[in-house]
Amino acid sequence: MNGAGLILRLLTACEVEEEEHEALGGDLESIMESRGLSEADILAAAKTYTPSGKLDEYVLLASGGHSGLVLAIGVPSMRILKYVAVFSPEPFQGYGMGGLGDAVLYGEGKQRGRTLTWGDIHHPNLSETNGDYDGEFMFVNDKANSRIAVIDLTDFMTKQIVTNPLLASSHGGAIVTPNTEYVLEVSQYATPLGGGFAPLADFQKSYRGAATFWKFDREKGRIDPARSFAVELPPYAQDISDAGKFASDGYVFLNSWDTEMAAGTLGEGKPFLESGASQNDMDYLHVVDLRKAESLVAAGRAVEINGMRVLPLDVAAKEHVLVFVPEPKSPHGCDVTPDGTGIVVAGKLDTHASVYEFSKIKDLIERGEFTGTDPFGVSVLDFQKSLRGQVEIGLGPLHTTFDDTGHAYTSVFLDSTVVRWNYTQLDEPPVSMPVQYNIGHLTAAEGDTAHPKGKWVVAMNKMSQDRYVGTGPLQPQNFQLIDISGPTMQLIADLPIGLGEPHYAQLIKADKLKTLQTYTPAGVNPYTDARGTGAVAPGEERVERSGKKVDVYMTVIRSHFTPDTIEVNEGDEVTLHITSIEQARDQTHGFAIDMYNVSVSLEPGRYEEVTFLADTPGVFPFYCTEFCSALHLEMAGYLLVRPKGG
Ligand code: RUQ
Ligand code: CUA
């Protein structure tokens, strides 16, 4: 084709495109027609569309499941704001890539001496003051490796990981008490506490669960393992938990789904866990008296396992620290009502939501009115006498969240619905709305606090199936935003989550979050919130050598590193002390070196420290990974590693 022909082809292509644009760019009616949109679609769009520059009213903090990340999502726009690195290395935030975050991820995060590079986050929980979110911290659990992480919400960074020294998996976490004195972490699959071996045939004798109460020191913004303790539990596969509030403050409630103590086939033809654990009609809701447990531990009644104080099961049973109430088989959700008077339990193999009346449970315990004990001597209350009532919800109800009008919203896994019902009088016919598909958790605006806000529910669906353009067999999970402000619920927006299976999320009013824009004054180590030990001001940059140890004190500002030439010898141990001396909003730099697996993020004012062994001789460019300025590409330098004897 000659030049003129090519131009003609291009022009024609442009014209065609323009034509299509015209069809789309016309008035509302023609757009609706060309895109096949209904009036309901337009209304939904109007409720969620957030013009550029306008901010969201809420922030959804969602678990990223086995990605080991947490997502921050704006609501109602459903725009993803950030992935917070927690249990997995993440290069954008420079977490686990050679900087200071390594000490959290690979240091504190070590479980039984092993380095882990992933986690399975299930339940993010925001810190609370008097039962309401205060926007200061967030805690998440790692189901796979029984760990809890502390995220500081001033900079959305993971500041601490604590590893549970008793458990080998934990699901019922990271639930906070109403003033965040404790972060609860409850076992899932029973194992011998503290590690060690016991044959599966000894399941009842040697396998246990535990509820760990991690003490949170709000002043320090860290969990204090030395002031934490646990309560030993039977090997019943405890599930999710919730903390009481108001009348039920001082108690925690947790589900269990394996009171059968099934442990799989055992290689000898026993039923698989799924059917073995589904034999009994009832499992046990665990009622734990936290205050009593605390005082017994203080009185020295605990034993120590791997440095953790553990209140033994026989003591917990005898002192009624632990009491059981039957709950319909294979329960999953356990949610305390906003006023603290009720506990909603929904069973995967039952069609009801059961609402327990806390005052009835308390009365029965105080009167010593039990129907008997379990094989471990734990007292059991009467099911009917503990109930407020039950509501028929649908097939496979799971979790419940609340609004500000006395309504509960329960996710129904098998039916793929969200069901709205009245949890105070239990007297309204439940209303259901389909979601796509197989909903797990759901969350309403501040829906698990003392003061839910109503307005929005986010359904977190396990499957998306036909909702999105195909990207191969591994499909995203599907978040759906539901407007609950009117008499009927309306599904108004979808958001695919393509990085891991989100479980729980919490939806907080955006203005409660008081985030930093810069670290000020420059030189802040975000992991100590203090001045970095090697932070320097402009003019103080230098290289210090002592034997084979080389310390580089570096500053970073548009668009250069000072110093930008670093010469070391093969075999030297190099530490880069890097201070961003920027103070302008969003003026972030990054620092990466060829081959040494180093990537750190340098937000304005942030201090970072990178240590590595220069064991490969050669020439290694380092450069800034953020397109920070017109001369960003020029923001680079060289690390020269002189070969031995060279
Ligand atoms: S989970 S989808 Cu909370 Cu781990 Cu229920
Ligand atoms: Cu600094 Cu690019």
Coordinates of C-alpha atoms and ligand atoms in Angstrom, one line a residue, residues 556-561 582 587-590 623-629 631-633 635, ligand 2:
V556 CA 16.0 11.2 47.8
I557 CA 14.3 14.2 46.2
R558 CA 13.2 15.1 42.7
S559 CA 15.0 13.8 40.7
H560 CA 18.1 12.3 42.2
F561 CA 19.6 10.1 44.8
E582 CA 10.1 15.3 50.0
Q587 CA 5.4 12.8 45.7
T588 CA 6.5 9.2 46.1
H589 CA 9.7 7.7 44.9
G590 CA 10.8 4.1 44.8
Y623 CA 16.6 3.6 39.8
C624 CA 13.4 5.2 41.0
T625 CA 10.3 3.0 40.3
E626 CA 7.7 5.8 40.5
F627 CA 7.2 8.1 37.5
C628 CA 7.7 11.0 39.9
S629 CA 8.7 13.9 37.6
L631 CA 13.2 13.7 34.9
H632 CA 12.1 10.5 36.5
L633 CA 14.0 8.3 34.1
M635 CA 16.5 9.5 38.7
Ligands
CUA2 CU1 11.6 9.5 41.7 CU2 10.9 8.6 39.7

